[in-house]
mmCIF file of C-alpha atoms in Angstrom:
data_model
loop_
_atom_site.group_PDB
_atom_site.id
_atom_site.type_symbol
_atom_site.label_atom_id
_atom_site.label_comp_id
_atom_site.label_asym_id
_atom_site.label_seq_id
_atom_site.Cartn_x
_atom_site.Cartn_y
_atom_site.Cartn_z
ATOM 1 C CA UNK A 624 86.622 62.461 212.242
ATOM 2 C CA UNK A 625 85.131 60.437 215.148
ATOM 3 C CA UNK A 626 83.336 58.847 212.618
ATOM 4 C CA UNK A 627 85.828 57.501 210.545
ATOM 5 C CA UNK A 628 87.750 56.309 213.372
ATOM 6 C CA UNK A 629 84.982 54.543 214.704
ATOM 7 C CA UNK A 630 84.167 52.767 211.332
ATOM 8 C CA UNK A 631 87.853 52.027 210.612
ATOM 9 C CA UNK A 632 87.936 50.719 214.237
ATOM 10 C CA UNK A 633 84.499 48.478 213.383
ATOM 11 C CA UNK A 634 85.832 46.846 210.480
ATOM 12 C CA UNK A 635 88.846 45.780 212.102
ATOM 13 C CA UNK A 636 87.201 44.308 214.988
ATOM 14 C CA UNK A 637 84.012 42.935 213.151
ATOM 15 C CA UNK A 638 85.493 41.173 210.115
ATOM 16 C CA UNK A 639 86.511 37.911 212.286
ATOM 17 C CA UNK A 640 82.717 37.377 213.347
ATOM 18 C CA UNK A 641 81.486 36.490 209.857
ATOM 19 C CA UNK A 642 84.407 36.147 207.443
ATOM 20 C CA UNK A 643 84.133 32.443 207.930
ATOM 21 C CA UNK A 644 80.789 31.696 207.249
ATOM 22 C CA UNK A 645 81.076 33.955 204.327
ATOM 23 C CA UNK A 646 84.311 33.136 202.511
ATOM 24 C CA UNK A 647 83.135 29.219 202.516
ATOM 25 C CA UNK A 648 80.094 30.479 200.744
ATOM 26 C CA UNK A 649 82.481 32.757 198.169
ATOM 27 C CA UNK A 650 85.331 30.479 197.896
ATOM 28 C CA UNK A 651 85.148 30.348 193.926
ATOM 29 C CA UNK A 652 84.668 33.921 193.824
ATOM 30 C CA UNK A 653 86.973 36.733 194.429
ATOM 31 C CA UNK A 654 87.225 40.159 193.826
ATOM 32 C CA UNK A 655 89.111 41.268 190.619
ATOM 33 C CA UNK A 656 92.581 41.712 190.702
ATOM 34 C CA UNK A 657 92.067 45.198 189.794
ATOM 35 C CA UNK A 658 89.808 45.841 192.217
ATOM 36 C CA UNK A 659 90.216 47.775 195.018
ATOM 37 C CA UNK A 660 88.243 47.126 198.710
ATOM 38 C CA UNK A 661 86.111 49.943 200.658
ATOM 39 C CA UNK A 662 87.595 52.429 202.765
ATOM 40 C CA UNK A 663 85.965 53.206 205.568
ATOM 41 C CA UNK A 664 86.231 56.890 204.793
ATOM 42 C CA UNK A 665 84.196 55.550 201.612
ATOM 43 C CA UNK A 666 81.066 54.465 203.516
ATOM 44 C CA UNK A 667 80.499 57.646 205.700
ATOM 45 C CA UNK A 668 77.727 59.447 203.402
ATOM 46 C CA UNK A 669 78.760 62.261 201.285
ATOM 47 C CA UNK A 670 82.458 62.429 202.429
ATOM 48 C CA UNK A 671 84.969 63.279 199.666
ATOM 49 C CA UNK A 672 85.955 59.787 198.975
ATOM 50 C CA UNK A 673 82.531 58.540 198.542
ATOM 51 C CA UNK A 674 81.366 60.893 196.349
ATOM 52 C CA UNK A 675 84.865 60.594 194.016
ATOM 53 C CA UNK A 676 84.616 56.816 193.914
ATOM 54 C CA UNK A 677 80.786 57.019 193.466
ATOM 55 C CA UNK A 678 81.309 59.447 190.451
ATOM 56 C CA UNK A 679 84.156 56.761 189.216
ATOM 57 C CA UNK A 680 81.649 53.879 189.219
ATOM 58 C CA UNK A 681 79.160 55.838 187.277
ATOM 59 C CA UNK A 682 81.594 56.579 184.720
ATOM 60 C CA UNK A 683 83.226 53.211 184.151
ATOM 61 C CA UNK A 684 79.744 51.475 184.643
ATOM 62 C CA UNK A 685 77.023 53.752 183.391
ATOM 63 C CA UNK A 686 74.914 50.711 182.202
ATOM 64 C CA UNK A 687 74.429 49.766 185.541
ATOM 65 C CA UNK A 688 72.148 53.006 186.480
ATOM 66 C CA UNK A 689 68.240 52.981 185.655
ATOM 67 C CA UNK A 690 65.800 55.448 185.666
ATOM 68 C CA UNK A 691 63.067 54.670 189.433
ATOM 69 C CA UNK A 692 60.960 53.793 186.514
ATOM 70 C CA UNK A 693 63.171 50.639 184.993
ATOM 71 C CA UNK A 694 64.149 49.739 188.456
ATOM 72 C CA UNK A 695 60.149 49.426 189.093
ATOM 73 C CA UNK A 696 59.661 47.277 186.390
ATOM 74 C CA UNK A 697 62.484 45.146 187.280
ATOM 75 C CA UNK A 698 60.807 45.001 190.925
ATOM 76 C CA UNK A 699 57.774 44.161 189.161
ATOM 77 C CA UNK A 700 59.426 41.178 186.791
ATOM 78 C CA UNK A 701 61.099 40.124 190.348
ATOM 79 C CA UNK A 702 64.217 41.760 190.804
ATOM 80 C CA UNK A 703 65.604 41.978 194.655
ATOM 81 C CA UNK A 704 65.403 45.765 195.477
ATOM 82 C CA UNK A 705 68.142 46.587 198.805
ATOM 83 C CA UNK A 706 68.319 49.254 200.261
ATOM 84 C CA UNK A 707 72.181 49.898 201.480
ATOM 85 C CA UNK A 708 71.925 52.222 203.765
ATOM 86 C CA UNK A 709 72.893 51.500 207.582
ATOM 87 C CA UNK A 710 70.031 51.849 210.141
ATOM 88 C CA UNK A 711 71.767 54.460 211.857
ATOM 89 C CA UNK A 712 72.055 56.680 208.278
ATOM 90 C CA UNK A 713 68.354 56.452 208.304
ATOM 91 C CA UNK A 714 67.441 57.668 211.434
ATOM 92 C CA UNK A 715 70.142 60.476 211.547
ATOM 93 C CA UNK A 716 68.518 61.388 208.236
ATOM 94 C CA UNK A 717 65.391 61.712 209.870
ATOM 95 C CA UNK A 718 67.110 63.548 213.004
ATOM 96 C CA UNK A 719 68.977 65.908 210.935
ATOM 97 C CA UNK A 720 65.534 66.800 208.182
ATOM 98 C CA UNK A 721 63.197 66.675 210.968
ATOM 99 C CA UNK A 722 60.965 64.409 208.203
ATOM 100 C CA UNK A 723 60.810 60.556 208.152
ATOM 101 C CA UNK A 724 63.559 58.707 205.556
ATOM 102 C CA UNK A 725 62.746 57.771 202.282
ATOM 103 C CA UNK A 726 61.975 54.122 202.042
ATOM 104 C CA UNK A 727 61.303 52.164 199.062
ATOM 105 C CA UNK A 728 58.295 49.761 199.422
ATOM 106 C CA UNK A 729 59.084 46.106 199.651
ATOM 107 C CA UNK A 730 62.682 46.727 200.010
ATOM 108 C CA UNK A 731 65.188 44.912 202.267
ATOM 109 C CA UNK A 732 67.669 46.992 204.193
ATOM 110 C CA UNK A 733 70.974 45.363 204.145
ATOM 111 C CA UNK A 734 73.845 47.892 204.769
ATOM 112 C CA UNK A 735 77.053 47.585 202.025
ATOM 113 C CA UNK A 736 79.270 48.725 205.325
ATOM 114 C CA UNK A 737 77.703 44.725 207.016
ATOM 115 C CA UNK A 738 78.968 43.106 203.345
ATOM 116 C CA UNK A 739 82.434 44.814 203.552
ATOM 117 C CA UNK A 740 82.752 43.349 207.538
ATOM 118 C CA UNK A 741 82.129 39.910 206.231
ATOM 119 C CA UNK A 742 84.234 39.886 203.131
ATOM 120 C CA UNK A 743 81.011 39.473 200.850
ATOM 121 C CA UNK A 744 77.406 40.164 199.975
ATOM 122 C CA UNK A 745 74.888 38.039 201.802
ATOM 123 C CA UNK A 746 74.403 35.191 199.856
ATOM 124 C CA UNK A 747 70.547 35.325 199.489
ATOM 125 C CA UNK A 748 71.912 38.125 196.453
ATOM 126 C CA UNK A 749 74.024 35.629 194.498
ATOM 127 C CA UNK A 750 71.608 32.869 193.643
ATOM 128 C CA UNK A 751 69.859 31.915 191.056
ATOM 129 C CA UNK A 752 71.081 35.026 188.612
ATOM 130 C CA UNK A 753 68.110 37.027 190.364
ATOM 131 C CA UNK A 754 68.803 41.099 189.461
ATOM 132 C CA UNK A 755 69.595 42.915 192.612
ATOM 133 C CA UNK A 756 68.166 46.707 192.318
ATOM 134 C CA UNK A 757 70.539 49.077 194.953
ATOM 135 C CA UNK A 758 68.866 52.169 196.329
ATOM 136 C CA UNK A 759 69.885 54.670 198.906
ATOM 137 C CA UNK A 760 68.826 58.339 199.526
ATOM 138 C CA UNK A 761 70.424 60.095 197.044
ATOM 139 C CA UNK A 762 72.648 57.363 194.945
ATOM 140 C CA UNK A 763 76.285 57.336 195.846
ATOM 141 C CA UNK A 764 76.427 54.356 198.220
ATOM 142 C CA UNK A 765 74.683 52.119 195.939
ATOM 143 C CA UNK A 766 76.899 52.960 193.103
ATOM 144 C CA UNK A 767 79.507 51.796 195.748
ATOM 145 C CA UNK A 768 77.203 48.673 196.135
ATOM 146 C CA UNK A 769 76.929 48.412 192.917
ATOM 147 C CA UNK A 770 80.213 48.150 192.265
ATOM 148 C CA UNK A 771 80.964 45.419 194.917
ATOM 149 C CA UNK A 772 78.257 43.258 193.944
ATOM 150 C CA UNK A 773 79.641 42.985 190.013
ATOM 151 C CA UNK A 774 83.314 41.903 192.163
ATOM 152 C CA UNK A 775 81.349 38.929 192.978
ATOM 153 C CA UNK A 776 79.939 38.147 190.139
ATOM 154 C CA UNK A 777 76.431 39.208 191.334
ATOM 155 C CA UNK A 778 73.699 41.315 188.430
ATOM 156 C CA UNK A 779 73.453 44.248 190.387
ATOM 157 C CA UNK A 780 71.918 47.889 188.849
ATOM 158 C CA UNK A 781 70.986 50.893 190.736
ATOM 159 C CA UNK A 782 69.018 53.546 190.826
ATOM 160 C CA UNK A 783 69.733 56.892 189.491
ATOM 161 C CA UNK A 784 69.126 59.535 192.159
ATOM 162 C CA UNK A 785 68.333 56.990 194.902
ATOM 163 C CA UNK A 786 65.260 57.313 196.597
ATOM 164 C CA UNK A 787 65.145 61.161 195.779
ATOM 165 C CA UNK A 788 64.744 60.432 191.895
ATOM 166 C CA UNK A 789 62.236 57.891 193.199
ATOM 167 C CA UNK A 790 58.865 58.533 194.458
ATOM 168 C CA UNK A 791 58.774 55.451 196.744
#
C-alpha cells in the first residue's frame, strides 16, 4: 500500500520535470486513442494489475514475444536490448533472494516507470527504426513496455520469461 501511494504520489510530482523536453521530441506522435496510460498500481512488480494487463498484452500482441534465443540474435544483428526494471526492483530482488539480480549483458537499464513520468520513451529508442528488445526478471513489465513503446510508434519485442527464460 505504501508503495502505491508513493508511486502514485511520484508521478504526480515528477511528470512536470521532463514532460517538456519530451513532448517537443513526440509532438507527431501520440498514444492511440484506444489506448489506455499506466497505473501506478501497474508498475509495482507482480501486483494484480500488472500481471492482468501483462497477460492482456500477451494476448492481443503475441508476435511481439521471442524466445532469449531470437532476442540474442536480434542483439547480435543490432537490436537495442533495455532492461525496464527500476534500480530499486533490482536491488530489492537481490535483498529479498539473498543472490545477485539477473542482468542481461550489454543491456541498458532504463526503467518504463522514468518513460511514464515524462510522457514518453527516451528518444535514443525511436530513431532510426532500430528494434528495441525489453527484458525484465520474469516478463510482465516488459510486456507493459512493450506495449507502450508500439503507442509511439517504436519496434519494440520482448522476451519471453525475462531474464529467467534467459541465461544472461
Amino acid at each position: 500500500m505504501l508503495r502505491t501511494v508513493t508511486m502514485a504520489l511520484l508521478l504526480r510530482l515528477a511528470r512536470p520535470l521532463h514532460t517538456r523536453r519530451l513532448t517537443r521530441l513526440y509532438a507527431d506522435v501520440r498514444p492511440g486513442t484506444d489506448y489506455v496510460p499506466l497505473t501506478p498500481e501497474e508498475l509495482i512488480p507482480k501486483s494484480p494489475e500488472m500481471v492482468a494487463r501483462a497477460t492482456r498484452v500477451k494476448e492481443e500482441h503475441p508476435e511481439r514475444f521471442v524466445t532469449p534465443a531470437d532476442a540474442a540474435e536480434m542483439v547480435r544483428k543490432g537490436a537495442a536490448l533495455i532492461d525496464v526494471r527500476t534500480e530499486q526492483q533490482v536491488l530489492e530482488h537481490e535483498v529479498r533472494e539473498g543472490v545477485p539480480a539477473l542482468t542481461a549483458k550489454n543491456a541498458r537499464r532504463i526503467a518504463l516507470d522514468n518513460w511514464v513520468i515524462a510522457g514518453g520513451p527516451p528518444p535514443m529508442l525511436g530513431g532510426g527504426g532500430r528494434i528495441v528488445v525489453c527484458t525484465c526478471t520474469a516478463g510482465p513489465k516488459s510486456a507493459l513496455a512493450v506495449e507502450y513503446l508500439l503507442q509511439f510508434g517504436v519496434d519494440a519485442v520482448a522476451v519471453a520469461g525475462g531474464l529467467k527464460g534467459w541465461d544472461a
